[in-house]
Every structure is written in structure tokens, then in C-alpha cells.
PDB file of C-alpha atoms and ligand atoms in Angstrom:
ATOM      1  CA  UNK A   1     113.122  74.784 131.146  1.00 87.00           C
ATOM      2  CA  UNK A   2     116.718  73.371 132.450  1.00 91.00           C
ATOM      3  CA  UNK A   3     118.741  74.991 135.033  1.00 90.00           C
ATOM      4  CA  UNK A   4     121.731  74.511 133.258  1.00 92.00           C
ATOM      5  CA  UNK A   5     123.039  74.860 129.617  1.00 95.00           C
ATOM      6  CA  UNK A   6     124.348  71.500 127.925  1.00 92.00           C
ATOM      7  CA  UNK A   7     124.445  71.710 124.436  1.00 95.00           C
ATOM      8  CA  UNK A   8     128.182  70.671 123.318  1.00 93.00           C
ATOM      9  CA  UNK A   9     129.250  72.498 120.437  1.00 95.00           C
ATOM     10  CA  UNK A  10     130.456  75.419 119.020  1.00 97.00           C
ATOM     11  CA  UNK A  11     127.242  78.102 117.868  1.00 98.00           C
ATOM     12  CA  UNK A  12     127.600  81.005 115.558  1.00 98.00           C
ATOM     13  CA  UNK A  13     124.809  83.705 115.579  1.00 98.00           C
ATOM     14  CA  UNK A  14     124.369  85.279 112.050  1.00 98.00           C
ATOM     15  CA  UNK A  15     122.746  88.861 113.583  1.00 96.00           C
ATOM     16  CA  UNK A  16     122.769  90.512 117.064  1.00 96.00           C
ATOM     17  CA  UNK A  17     120.440  93.366 116.303  1.00 95.00           C
ATOM     18  CA  UNK A  18     117.043  93.215 119.478  1.00 94.00           C
ATOM     19  CA  UNK A  19     116.449  89.758 119.043  1.00 95.00           C
ATOM     20  CA  UNK A  20     119.539  88.389 118.753  1.00 97.00           C
ATOM     21  CA  UNK A  21     121.369  90.531 121.778  1.00 97.00           C
ATOM     22  CA  UNK A  22     118.433  89.533 124.186  1.00 96.00           C
ATOM     23  CA  UNK A  23     119.878  85.211 123.214  1.00 98.00           C
ATOM     24  CA  UNK A  24     123.809  86.762 124.116  1.00 98.00           C
ATOM     25  CA  UNK A  25     122.328  87.817 127.094  1.00 97.00           C
ATOM     26  CA  UNK A  26     120.255  84.486 128.026  1.00 97.00           C
ATOM     27  CA  UNK A  27     122.824  82.195 126.915  1.00 98.00           C
ATOM     28  CA  UNK A  28     125.360  84.409 129.066  1.00 97.00           C
ATOM     29  CA  UNK A  29     123.439  84.531 132.117  1.00 97.00           C
ATOM     30  CA  UNK A  30     123.017  80.340 131.697  1.00 97.00           C
ATOM     31  CA  UNK A  31     125.055  77.984 134.193  1.00 97.00           C
ATOM     32  CA  UNK A  32     127.251  76.512 132.545  1.00 96.00           C
ATOM     33  CA  UNK A  33     127.291  78.141 129.104  1.00 97.00           C
ATOM     34  CA  UNK A  34     130.606  78.482 127.797  1.00 97.00           C
ATOM     35  CA  UNK A  35     131.198  82.095 126.083  1.00 97.00           C
ATOM     36  CA  UNK A  36     134.220  80.735 124.547  1.00 97.00           C
ATOM     37  CA  UNK A  37     131.919  78.873 121.704  1.00 97.00           C
ATOM     38  CA  UNK A  38     130.120  81.592 120.567  1.00 98.00           C
ATOM     39  CA  UNK A  39     130.707  83.411 117.152  1.00 98.00           C
ATOM     40  CA  UNK A  40     128.576  86.687 116.726  1.00 98.00           C
ATOM     41  CA  UNK A  41     128.709  87.534 112.658  1.00 97.00           C
ATOM     42  CA  UNK A  42     127.410  91.051 113.084  1.00 95.00           C
ATOM     43  CA  UNK A  43     128.023  93.791 111.323  1.00 91.00           C
ATOM     44  CA  UNK A  44     128.607  96.944 114.365  1.00 90.00           C
ATOM     45  CA  UNK A  45     129.100  95.966 117.483  1.00 90.00           C
ATOM     46  CA  UNK A  46     126.726  96.347 120.165  1.00 92.00           C
ATOM     47  CA  UNK A  47     126.541  96.185 123.962  1.00 94.00           C
ATOM     48  CA  UNK A  48     125.323  92.811 123.778  1.00 95.00           C
ATOM     49  CA  UNK A  49     128.120  91.591 120.850  1.00 96.00           C
ATOM     50  CA  UNK A  50     131.168  94.073 123.554  1.00 96.00           C
ATOM     51  CA  UNK A  51     129.311  92.111 126.896  1.00 96.00           C
ATOM     52  CA  UNK A  52     129.836  88.614 124.898  1.00 97.00           C
ATOM     53  CA  UNK A  53     133.543  89.391 123.693  1.00 97.00           C
ATOM     54  CA  UNK A  54     134.928  90.573 127.169  1.00 97.00           C
ATOM     55  CA  UNK A  55     133.176  86.951 128.295  1.00 97.00           C
ATOM     56  CA  UNK A  56     135.324  84.628 125.910  1.00 97.00           C
ATOM     57  CA  UNK A  57     132.826  84.868 122.768  1.00 98.00           C
ATOM     58  CA  UNK A  58     134.473  85.234 119.618  1.00 97.00           C
ATOM     59  CA  UNK A  59     133.281  88.172 116.815  1.00 97.00           C
ATOM     60  CA  UNK A  60     133.074  88.417 113.364  1.00 96.00           C
ATOM     61  CA  UNK A  61     135.265  84.624 113.462  1.00 96.00           C
ATOM     62  CA  UNK A  62     137.729  84.064 110.739  1.00 95.00           C
ATOM     63  CA  UNK A  63     136.008  80.929 108.181  1.00 94.00           C
ATOM     64  CA  UNK A  64     138.644  78.733 109.850  1.00 94.00           C
ATOM     65  CA  UNK A  65     137.461  79.736 113.804  1.00 95.00           C
ATOM     66  CA  UNK A  66     134.429  77.917 112.144  1.00 95.00           C
ATOM     67  CA  UNK A  67     134.672  75.025 111.311  1.00 91.00           C
ATOM     68  CA  UNK A  68     133.341  73.189 114.709  1.00 92.00           C
ATOM     69  CA  UNK A  69     130.107  75.373 114.679  1.00 97.00           C
ATOM     70  CA  UNK A  70     127.468  72.706 115.467  1.00 97.00           C
ATOM     71  CA  UNK A  71     124.464  74.823 115.385  1.00 98.00           C
ATOM     72  CA  UNK A  72     124.075  78.162 113.133  1.00 98.00           C
ATOM     73  CA  UNK A  73     121.660  80.536 114.479  1.00 98.00           C
ATOM     74  CA  UNK A  74     119.580  82.878 111.511  1.00 98.00           C
ATOM     75  CA  UNK A  75     118.629  86.366 113.805  1.00 97.00           C
ATOM     76  CA  UNK A  76     119.036  88.054 111.234  1.00 96.00           C
ATOM     77  CA  UNK A  77     115.474  90.124 109.378  1.00 93.00           C
ATOM     78  CA  UNK A  78     114.027  87.875 106.913  1.00 90.00           C
ATOM     79  CA  UNK A  79     114.630  90.764 104.090  1.00 92.00           C
ATOM     80  CA  UNK A  80     118.237  90.072 103.571  1.00 95.00           C
ATOM     81  CA  UNK A  81     118.569  86.552 105.158  1.00 96.00           C
ATOM     82  CA  UNK A  82     119.318  85.005 102.145  1.00 97.00           C
ATOM     83  CA  UNK A  83     122.732  86.913 101.620  1.00 96.00           C
ATOM     84  CA  UNK A  84     123.755  86.747 105.498  1.00 96.00           C
ATOM     85  CA  UNK A  85     123.764  83.446 105.230  1.00 97.00           C
ATOM     86  CA  UNK A  86     125.191  82.716 101.602  1.00 96.00           C
ATOM     87  CA  UNK A  87     128.901  83.043 102.832  1.00 95.00           C
ATOM     88  CA  UNK A  88     128.866  80.459 105.186  1.00 96.00           C
ATOM     89  CA  UNK A  89     127.344  77.895 103.434  1.00 96.00           C
ATOM     90  CA  UNK A  90     130.549  76.743 102.036  1.00 94.00           C
ATOM     91  CA  UNK A  91     132.317  76.502 105.945  1.00 94.00           C
ATOM     92  CA  UNK A  92     129.194  74.760 107.297  1.00 96.00           C
ATOM     93  CA  UNK A  93     130.432  71.008 108.717  1.00 94.00           C
ATOM     94  CA  UNK A  94     127.731  68.569 106.375  1.00 93.00           C
ATOM     95  CA  UNK A  95     126.272  67.715 110.183  1.00 95.00           C
ATOM     96  CA  UNK A  96     125.972  70.986 111.297  1.00 97.00           C
ATOM     97  CA  UNK A  97     121.843  72.033 111.650  1.00 98.00           C
ATOM     98  CA  UNK A  98     119.953  75.687 112.472  1.00 98.00           C
ATOM     99  CA  UNK A  99     118.233  77.014 114.190  1.00 98.00           C
ATOM    100  CA  UNK A 100     116.042  80.327 112.244  1.00 98.00           C
ATOM    101  CA  UNK A 101     114.188  82.511 114.438  1.00 96.00           C
ATOM    102  CA  UNK A 102     113.138  84.522 111.426  1.00 93.00           C
ATOM    103  CA  UNK A 103     109.188  85.893 111.074  1.00 88.00           C
ATOM    104  CA  UNK A 104     107.970  84.599 108.210  1.00 86.00           C
ATOM    105  CA  UNK A 105     110.639  83.095 106.397  1.00 93.00           C
ATOM    106  CA  UNK A 106     109.931  79.386 105.747  1.00 94.00           C
ATOM    107  CA  UNK A 107     111.998  76.271 106.784  1.00 97.00           C
ATOM    108  CA  UNK A 108     112.214  75.209 102.913  1.00 96.00           C
ATOM    109  CA  UNK A 109     113.777  77.578 101.872  1.00 96.00           C
ATOM    110  CA  UNK A 110     116.306  77.885 104.459  1.00 97.00           C
ATOM    111  CA  UNK A 111     117.312  73.844 104.787  1.00 97.00           C
ATOM    112  CA  UNK A 112     117.528  74.351 100.249  1.00 97.00           C
ATOM    113  CA  UNK A 113     119.301  77.221 101.185  1.00 97.00           C
ATOM    114  CA  UNK A 114     121.875  75.439 103.677  1.00 97.00           C
ATOM    115  CA  UNK A 115     122.810  73.102 101.227  1.00 96.00           C
ATOM    116  CA  UNK A 116     119.963  70.797 102.461  1.00 97.00           C
ATOM    117  CA  UNK A 117     120.777  70.469 106.545  1.00 97.00           C
ATOM    118  CA  UNK A 118     118.525  70.095 108.951  1.00 98.00           C
ATOM    119  CA  UNK A 119     116.399  73.675 110.480  1.00 98.00           C
ATOM    120  CA  UNK A 120     114.690  74.351 113.000  1.00 98.00           C
ATOM    121  CA  UNK A 121     112.027  76.909 113.139  1.00 98.00           C
ATOM    122  CA  UNK A 122     111.372  78.889 116.527  1.00 97.00           C
ATOM    123  CA  UNK A 123     109.670  81.764 117.462  1.00 94.00           C
ATOM    124  CA  UNK A 124     110.774  82.969 120.852  1.00 94.00           C
ATOM    125  CA  UNK A 125     110.169  86.099 123.403  1.00 93.00           C
ATOM    126  CA  UNK A 126     112.627  88.555 123.984  1.00 91.00           C
ATOM    127  CA  UNK A 127     112.137  87.411 127.565  1.00 93.00           C
ATOM    128  CA  UNK A 128     115.064  85.010 126.796  1.00 96.00           C
ATOM    129  CA  UNK A 129     117.487  88.008 127.846  1.00 96.00           C
ATOM    130  CA  UNK A 130     116.187  87.513 131.454  1.00 94.00           C
ATOM    131  CA  UNK A 131     115.798  83.475 131.271  1.00 95.00           C
ATOM    132  CA  UNK A 132     111.834  83.492 131.756  1.00 91.00           C
ATOM    133  CA  UNK A 133     111.066  82.930 127.644  1.00 94.00           C
ATOM    134  CA  UNK A 134     109.248  80.818 125.967  1.00 94.00           C
ATOM    135  CA  UNK A 135     109.268  79.487 122.688  1.00 96.00           C
ATOM    136  CA  UNK A 136     107.194  78.060 119.421  1.00 96.00           C
ATOM    137  CA  UNK A 137     108.979  75.412 118.143  1.00 98.00           C
ATOM    138  CA  UNK A 138     108.893  73.636 114.817  1.00 98.00           C
ATOM    139  CA  UNK A 139     112.043  70.802 112.845  1.00 98.00           C
ATOM    140  CA  UNK A 140     110.696  68.045 111.029  1.00 97.00           C
ATOM    141  CA  UNK A 141     114.375  66.853 110.888  1.00 96.00           C
ATOM    142  CA  UNK A 142     115.333  64.907 114.813  1.00 97.00           C
ATOM    143  CA  UNK A 143     117.927  66.242 115.369  1.00 97.00           C
ATOM    144  CA  UNK A 144     117.258  70.270 114.713  1.00 98.00           C
ATOM    145  CA  UNK A 145     114.579  70.027 116.454  1.00 98.00           C
ATOM    146  CA  UNK A 146     116.496  67.907 119.324  1.00 97.00           C
ATOM    147  CA  UNK A 147     120.262  70.455 119.034  1.00 98.00           C
ATOM    148  CA  UNK A 148     117.090  73.905 118.910  1.00 98.00           C
ATOM    149  CA  UNK A 149     115.476  72.147 121.601  1.00 98.00           C
ATOM    150  CA  UNK A 150     119.311  72.176 123.923  1.00 97.00           C
ATOM    151  CA  UNK A 151     119.513  75.732 122.861  1.00 98.00           C
ATOM    152  CA  UNK A 152     116.642  77.139 123.920  1.00 98.00           C
ATOM    153  CA  UNK A 153     115.404  75.781 126.956  1.00 97.00           C
ATOM    154  CA  UNK A 154     117.952  77.302 129.637  1.00 96.00           C
ATOM    155  CA  UNK A 155     116.974  80.117 128.544  1.00 96.00           C
ATOM    156  CA  UNK A 156     112.402  79.424 127.479  1.00 96.00           C
ATOM    157  CA  UNK A 157     110.155  77.601 127.677  1.00 94.00           C
ATOM    158  CA  UNK A 158     110.740  75.367 124.289  1.00 97.00           C
ATOM    159  CA  UNK A 159     107.000  74.375 123.113  1.00 97.00           C
ATOM    160  CA  UNK A 160     107.328  71.682 120.700  1.00 97.00           C
ATOM    161  CA  UNK A 161     104.142  72.417 117.710  1.00 98.00           C
ATOM    162  CA  UNK A 162     103.198  69.944 115.007  1.00 97.00           C
ATOM    163  CA  UNK A 163     103.253  71.671 112.419  1.00 97.00           C
ATOM    164  CA  UNK A 164     105.123  74.789 110.702  1.00 96.00           C
ATOM    165  CA  UNK A 165     101.929  76.928 110.521  1.00 94.00           C
ATOM    166  CA  UNK A 166     100.698  76.573 114.231  1.00 96.00           C
ATOM    167  CA  UNK A 167     104.179  79.105 115.052  1.00 94.00           C
ATOM    168  CA  UNK A 168     101.206  81.565 113.660  1.00 92.00           C
ATOM    169  CA  UNK A 169      99.179  81.152 116.276  1.00 93.00           C
ATOM    170  CA  UNK A 170     101.679  80.601 119.086  1.00 93.00           C
ATOM    171  CA  UNK A 171     103.330  83.921 118.010  1.00 90.00           C
ATOM    172  CA  UNK A 172      99.873  85.499 118.951  1.00 90.00           C
ATOM    173  CA  UNK A 173      99.517  83.693 121.565  1.00 91.00           C
ATOM    174  CA  UNK A 174     103.406  84.240 122.891  1.00 89.00           C
ATOM    175  CA  UNK A 175     104.708  87.173 121.230  1.00 86.00           C
ATOM    176  CA  UNK A 176     102.067  89.048 120.941  1.00 89.00           C
ATOM    177  CA  UNK A 177     100.607  88.661 124.130  1.00 90.00           C
ATOM    178  CA  UNK A 178     102.650  90.255 126.729  1.00 90.00           C
ATOM    179  CA  UNK A 179     101.487  93.846 124.572  1.00 92.00           C
ATOM    180  CA  UNK A 180      98.571  92.190 125.073  1.00 94.00           C
ATOM    181  CA  UNK A 181      98.529  91.515 128.388  1.00 94.00           C
ATOM    182  CA  UNK A 182     100.369  95.542 128.653  1.00 95.00           C
ATOM    183  CA  UNK A 183      96.704  96.798 127.635  1.00 95.00           C
ATOM    184  CA  UNK A 184      94.449  94.834 129.612  1.00 95.00           C
ATOM    185  CA  UNK A 185      96.877  95.982 132.637  1.00 96.00           C
ATOM    186  CA  UNK A 186      96.563  99.902 130.805  1.00 97.00           C
ATOM    187  CA  UNK A 187      92.454  99.402 130.742  1.00 96.00           C
ATOM    188  CA  UNK A 188      92.659  98.234 133.946  1.00 96.00           C
ATOM    189  CA  UNK A 189      94.230 101.320 135.474  1.00 97.00           C
ATOM    190  CA  UNK A 190      91.797 102.949 133.930  1.00 97.00           C
ATOM    191  CA  UNK A 191      89.190 101.255 135.852  1.00 97.00           C
ATOM    192  CA  UNK A 192      90.588 101.488 138.749  1.00 97.00           C
ATOM    193  CA  UNK A 193      90.344 105.675 138.279  1.00 97.00           C
ATOM    194  CA  UNK A 194      87.292 105.796 137.594  1.00 98.00           C
ATOM    195  CA  UNK A 195      86.376 104.340 141.054  1.00 97.00           C
ATOM    196  CA  UNK A 196      88.599 106.681 142.292  1.00 98.00           C
ATOM    197  CA  UNK A 197      91.715 106.223 142.143  1.00 98.00           C
ATOM    198  CA  UNK A 198      94.975 108.519 141.758  1.00 98.00           C
ATOM    199  CA  UNK A 199      96.459 107.967 138.162  1.00 97.00           C
ATOM    200  CA  UNK A 200      99.422 107.099 139.337  1.00 97.00           C
ATOM    201  CA  UNK A 201      97.806 104.982 142.171  1.00 98.00           C
ATOM    202  CA  UNK A 202      96.070 103.089 139.764  1.00 98.00           C
ATOM    203  CA  UNK A 203      99.027 102.575 137.759  1.00 97.00           C
ATOM    204  CA  UNK A 204     100.996 101.366 140.369  1.00 97.00           C
ATOM    205  CA  UNK A 205      98.487  98.723 141.513  1.00 98.00           C
ATOM    206  CA  UNK A 206      97.705  97.370 138.062  1.00 97.00           C
ATOM    207  CA  UNK A 207     101.574  97.569 137.744  1.00 97.00           C
ATOM    208  CA  UNK A 208     102.166  94.981 140.723  1.00 97.00           C
ATOM    209  CA  UNK A 209      98.851  92.726 140.237  1.00 96.00           C
ATOM    210  CA  UNK A 210     100.540  91.962 136.495  1.00 96.00           C
ATOM    211  CA  UNK A 211     103.997  91.008 138.583  1.00 94.00           C
ATOM    212  CA  UNK A 212     102.257  89.604 140.830  1.00 94.00           C
ATOM    213  CA  UNK A 213      99.576  87.281 138.979  1.00 94.00           C
ATOM    214  CA  UNK A 214     102.997  86.493 136.723  1.00 91.00           C
ATOM    215  CA  UNK A 215     104.806  85.193 140.233  1.00 90.00           C
ATOM    216  CA  UNK A 216     102.162  82.692 141.083  1.00 90.00           C
ATOM    217  CA  UNK A 217     102.519  81.415 137.921  1.00 88.00           C
ATOM    218  CA  UNK A 218     105.947  80.824 138.096  1.00 82.00           C
ATOM    219  CA  UNK A 219     106.429  77.939 139.597  1.00 80.00           C
ATOM    220  CA  UNK A 220     103.961  76.081 136.850  1.00 78.00           C
ATOM    221  CA  UNK A 221     101.149  75.231 138.584  1.00 85.00           C
ATOM    222  CA  UNK A 222      97.988  75.308 136.091  1.00 92.00           C
ATOM    223  CA  UNK A 223      96.055  78.418 135.805  1.00 93.00           C
ATOM    224  CA  UNK A 224      92.656  76.605 136.789  1.00 93.00           C
ATOM    225  CA  UNK A 225      94.314  76.884 140.088  1.00 93.00           C
ATOM    226  CA  UNK A 226      96.568  79.849 139.833  1.00 93.00           C
ATOM    227  CA  UNK A 227      92.283  81.473 139.527  1.00 94.00           C
ATOM    228  CA  UNK A 228      91.017  79.231 142.462  1.00 93.00           C
ATOM    229  CA  UNK A 229      93.818  80.323 145.008  1.00 92.00           C
ATOM    230  CA  UNK A 230      92.331  83.828 144.670  1.00 94.00           C
ATOM    231  CA  UNK A 231      88.916  83.413 143.903  1.00 94.00           C
ATOM    232  CA  UNK A 232      86.442  82.541 146.604  1.00 93.00           C
ATOM    233  CA  UNK A 233      82.431  81.408 145.579  1.00 92.00           C
ATOM    234  CA  UNK A 234      80.979  84.157 146.296  1.00 94.00           C
ATOM    235  CA  UNK A 235      84.084  86.816 147.466  1.00 95.00           C
ATOM    236  CA  UNK A 236      85.027  89.757 145.060  1.00 96.00           C
ATOM    237  CA  UNK A 237      87.127  88.244 142.766  1.00 96.00           C
ATOM    238  CA  UNK A 238      84.752  85.896 141.786  1.00 95.00           C
ATOM    239  CA  UNK A 239      82.215  88.989 141.308  1.00 95.00           C
ATOM    240  CA  UNK A 240      84.899  90.570 138.567  1.00 95.00           C
ATOM    241  CA  UNK A 241      85.211  87.216 137.023  1.00 94.00           C
ATOM    242  CA  UNK A 242      81.731  86.906 136.548  1.00 94.00           C
ATOM    243  CA  UNK A 243      81.707  90.340 134.893  1.00 93.00           C
ATOM    244  CA  UNK A 244      84.364  89.599 132.442  1.00 92.00           C
ATOM    245  CA  UNK A 245      83.638  86.362 131.421  1.00 90.00           C
ATOM    246  CA  UNK A 246      79.833  88.085 130.374  1.00 91.00           C
ATOM    247  CA  UNK A 247      78.688  86.800 127.472  1.00 82.00           C
ATOM    248  CA  UNK A 248      82.181  85.674 126.704  1.00 85.00           C
ATOM    249  CA  UNK A 249      84.082  88.930 126.992  1.00 88.00           C
ATOM    250  CA  UNK A 250      87.288  88.604 127.688  1.00 89.00           C
ATOM    251  CA  UNK A 251      87.367  85.673 124.911  1.00 91.00           C
ATOM    252  CA  UNK A 252      86.029  86.585 122.459  1.00 92.00           C
ATOM    253  CA  UNK A 253      88.376  89.568 122.824  1.00 92.00           C
ATOM    254  CA  UNK A 254      91.428  87.091 123.246  1.00 93.00           C
ATOM    255  CA  UNK A 255      90.127  85.437 120.019  1.00 94.00           C
ATOM    256  CA  UNK A 256      90.161  88.434 118.591  1.00 95.00           C
ATOM    257  CA  UNK A 257      93.651  89.615 119.122  1.00 94.00           C
ATOM    258  CA  UNK A 258      95.387  86.219 118.603  1.00 94.00           C
ATOM    259  CA  UNK A 259      93.355  86.229 115.596  1.00 94.00           C
ATOM    260  CA  UNK A 260      94.089  89.300 114.182  1.00 94.00           C
ATOM    261  CA  UNK A 261      98.140  88.572 114.814  1.00 91.00           C
ATOM    262  CA  UNK A 262      97.409  84.954 112.915  1.00 91.00           C
ATOM    263  CA  UNK A 263      96.085  86.962 109.697  1.00 92.00           C
ATOM    264  CA  UNK A 264      98.778  89.976 109.979  1.00 89.00           C
ATOM    265  CA  UNK A 265     101.337  86.691 110.486  1.00 85.00           C
ATOM    266  CA  UNK A 266     100.308  85.283 107.308  1.00 85.00           C
ATOM    267  CA  UNK A 267      99.418  87.998 104.968  1.00 87.00           C
ATOM    268  CA  UNK A 268     103.068  89.711 105.713  1.00 79.00           C
ATOM    269  CA  UNK A 269     104.722  85.871 104.603  1.00 75.00           C
ATOM    270  CA  UNK A 270     103.040  85.632 101.425  1.00 73.00           C
TER     271      UNK A 270
HETATM  272  N1  LIG B 301     112.727  91.395 118.353  1.00 79.15           N
HETATM  273  C1  LIG B 301     111.995  90.304 118.215  1.00 79.15           C
HETATM  274  O1  LIG B 301     111.278  90.375 119.489  1.00 79.15           O
HETATM  275  C2  LIG B 301     112.105  89.319 118.041  1.00 79.15           C
HETATM  276  C3  LIG B 301     111.167  88.033 118.174  1.00 79.15           C
HETATM  277  C4  LIG B 301     110.972  86.843 117.510  1.00 79.15           C
HETATM  278  C5  LIG B 301     111.505  87.164 116.180  1.00 79.15           C
HETATM  279  N2  LIG B 301     112.087  87.807 115.671  1.00 79.15           N
HETATM  280  C6  LIG B 301     112.671  87.704 114.508  1.00 79.15           C
HETATM  281  O2  LIG B 301     114.406  87.644 114.705  1.00 79.15           O
HETATM  282  C7  LIG B 301     115.650  87.892 113.242  1.00 79.15           C
HETATM  283  C8  LIG B 301     115.863  89.192 113.807  1.00 79.15           C
HETATM  284  O3  LIG B 301     114.634  90.411 113.966  1.00 79.15           O
HETATM  285  P1  LIG B 301     116.008  91.664 115.355  1.00 79.15           P
HETATM  286  O4  LIG B 301     114.128  92.426 115.911  1.00 79.15           O
HETATM  287  O5  LIG B 301     116.073  91.215 116.632  1.00 79.15           O
HETATM  288  O6  LIG B 301     115.673  92.031 113.772  1.00 79.15           O
HETATM  289  P2  LIG B 301     117.267  93.594 114.946  1.00 79.15           P
HETATM  290  O7  LIG B 301     117.636  94.201 115.468  1.00 79.15           O
HETATM  291  O8  LIG B 301     117.168  94.240 112.914  1.00 79.15           O
HETATM  292  O9  LIG B 301     118.545  92.812 114.098  1.00 79.15           O
HETATM  293  C9  LIG B 301     119.133  92.043 112.780  1.00 79.15           C
HETATM  294  C10 LIG B 301     120.546  91.887 112.687  1.00 79.15           C
HETATM  295  O10 LIG B 301     121.295  91.181 111.982  1.00 79.15           O
HETATM  296  C11 LIG B 301     121.887  92.760 111.342  1.00 79.15           C
HETATM  297  N3  LIG B 301     122.195  92.141 109.720  1.00 79.15           N
HETATM  298  C12 LIG B 301     121.662  92.682 108.799  1.00 79.15           C
HETATM  299  N4  LIG B 301     122.337  92.159 108.461  1.00 79.15           N
HETATM  300  C13 LIG B 301     123.622  91.453 108.439  1.00 79.15           C
HETATM  301  C14 LIG B 301     124.741  90.193 107.720  1.00 79.15           C
HETATM  302  N5  LIG B 301     124.203  89.792 106.413  1.00 79.15           N
HETATM  303  N6  LIG B 301     125.563  89.231 109.029  1.00 79.15           N
HETATM  304  C15 LIG B 301     125.220  89.913 109.558  1.00 79.15           C
HETATM  305  N7  LIG B 301     124.878  90.607 110.748  1.00 79.15           N
HETATM  306  C16 LIG B 301     124.105  91.049 109.712  1.00 79.15           C
HETATM  307  C17 LIG B 301     121.651  93.448 110.969  1.00 79.15           C
HETATM  308  O11 LIG B 301     122.287  94.643 111.337  1.00 79.15           O
HETATM  309  P3  LIG B 301     122.050  96.204 110.399  1.00 79.15           P
HETATM  310  O12 LIG B 301     121.444  96.988 111.653  1.00 79.15           O
HETATM  311  O13 LIG B 301     123.471  96.374 110.987  1.00 79.15           O
HETATM  312  O14 LIG B 301     121.731  96.062 109.508  1.00 79.15           O
HETATM  313  C18 LIG B 301     120.802  94.105 113.014  1.00 79.15           C
HETATM  314  O15 LIG B 301     121.921  93.911 114.055  1.00 79.15           O
HETATM  315  C19 LIG B 301     113.990  88.587 112.285  1.00 79.15           C
HETATM  316  O16 LIG B 301     113.706  87.578 111.474  1.00 79.15           O
HETATM  317  C20 LIG B 301     112.853  88.708 113.332  1.00 79.15           C
HETATM  318  O17 LIG B 301     111.642  88.070 112.430  1.00 79.15           O
HETATM  319  C21 LIG B 301     112.352  89.195 116.240  1.00 79.15           C
END
């Protein structure tokens, strides 16, 4: 991740729904981001378009205001992407690139619909809004990869992938995984209740554990080091970890969850 926004071109965002709004909030919170360079194409005004407009962005710009756009971000639903993109292709500069965050839409299809321009596919998490996101990225086009990386790295850890198919496991391990972690935290709270804690105390303690765990790796520490700082030989944490790992329990549960998410993603994109 970087501390400042460095990309020096106009940006067009098509679609400012849940993910588009998170991107807008993340960009606006990134030092060095110039809101006047952001052009948002969206059917209805939202709190994020209002915020962006107040900061200097243009909402539903004219074709003339789009001529200097260097990167077009596609954040619309897969079902409507062709109709949403088509009206803008003639306006695109010949060197413009596209960054698609759409799940299940193949890169080659976007490239073809955009007149052969370079495309990067990314799968970001909505924590981009707090500049705490992570995004798997795949692109066979060097310029699109560079531009998309610069576009996202102020608000996400951008993880390059070697093939497009790896976006599915990347989504299982990052995009869906916060929900897997919350489910585990819920189970921990229930386990605390079973040991005599009140429901309220168990949930507060488990949520606190989640915050503490995130803080423990916020400086980029390895997961092994983070575990090693808490678990001493022969201690209570080690005993708990041994129980968690017995018969491959934690690993088996994680594999099953990621496998199911990958299978579903592939089924949906067929
Ligand atoms: N949400 C996530 O956590 C997440 C994470 C990773 C990737 N994604 C991907 O991001 C994309 C958007 O997902 P989302 O959850 O943000 O969906 P969403 O909330 O439905 O947002 C899509 C937005 O695009 C607007 N739109 C539709 N047609 C348009 C057009 N022709 N021109 C301009 N705007 C148009 C929609 O407006 P209306 O509501 O009026 O139709 C809506 O505000 C999807 O492809 C999804 O796969 C989402």
C-alpha cells in the first residue's frame, strides 16, 4: 500500500453502488487524490456521489468532460455491463485503459467491448472505503496493470495474480473471508458462553479479540510471528491452538469454505 495517490490522469467510474461508493470514499480519503479528476457516471445520486461532488468531482459528465480520462472503472452489475459501457466507447481516448471490478465477467470480453483497449480485473474488498482493503489483480496488459495498481494501492494491498482463474480463489481468501472470520468469532463467543460468560460479555470479548488480531498484523508482520507473540510453549494459547489444529480441524474448515466459494463463483460465471 502507499500513503499517497500518485496516478496522474482523469478517472471515470461507471456505477456508484455499494462497491463504487466504497471506492469513492477510499479515493477521497487518500492524500494527494484530486477529486476534480473524478468523473462519476451513475443513474441516481447517492451519499457517495454527493460527497464526491462537494469535493469537486463531476457527476454524469458530458462527453467533452470525459476526453482526458485515462482509466475507466467498471463497477456495475455483471448483468448490465455491456449496456453501461457501450455509450462511452466512442468517447474513450485510444490510450485509455479499463479497470473492471466485476465478478465473473471475463477480461477478454471487456477488452473486446472496449475496442481492444487494455484491461485489468480486480477483486477488491469494501474496506477500501477505510483504506484498509485488499484486491487481487490480474492483467495481461502491462499499462493496464500499472494504472490499476496505482489507482488502488492507496486504499488496498494490491496482490498481482498470474492468471485470471486465480481471481476466484483470491475472492474466497479475501473478499468472502471477512464473513468467514466473523462466523468464527461468533462461534468463539458461543464457546465463551458455554464456559459461563454472559452472552453480552462473550460477544464484547470476542469482538475485541477480532480488533486485537487485526491490530497485531497491521504493520505487515508475518502470521507466524503474530502467533508466536501470543502462544508460549506449554501455555494456554498453545493448548487452544493444539485443539484447533487437531486432526487438521482449522485447515479443513478453511479449505472447505474457500473451495465452496470458488465452486460457486465458477458456477455463477458459466
Ligand atoms: N459489493 C461488493 O462487495 C463487491 C466486491 C467486489 C466486486 N464487486 C463487483 O462490483 C460490481 C458492482 O457491485 P455492487 O455491489 O456495487 O452493485 P450495486 O450496488 O448494484 O452497484 C451498481 C451500481 O451501478 C449502477 N448502474 C446500473 N446501470 C448503470 C449504467 N448504465 N450507468 C451507470 N451506472 C449504472 C446501479 O444503479 P441502479 O441501482 O439504479 O441500477 C448501481 O448504483 C459488481 O460487478 C460486483 O461483482 C462487488
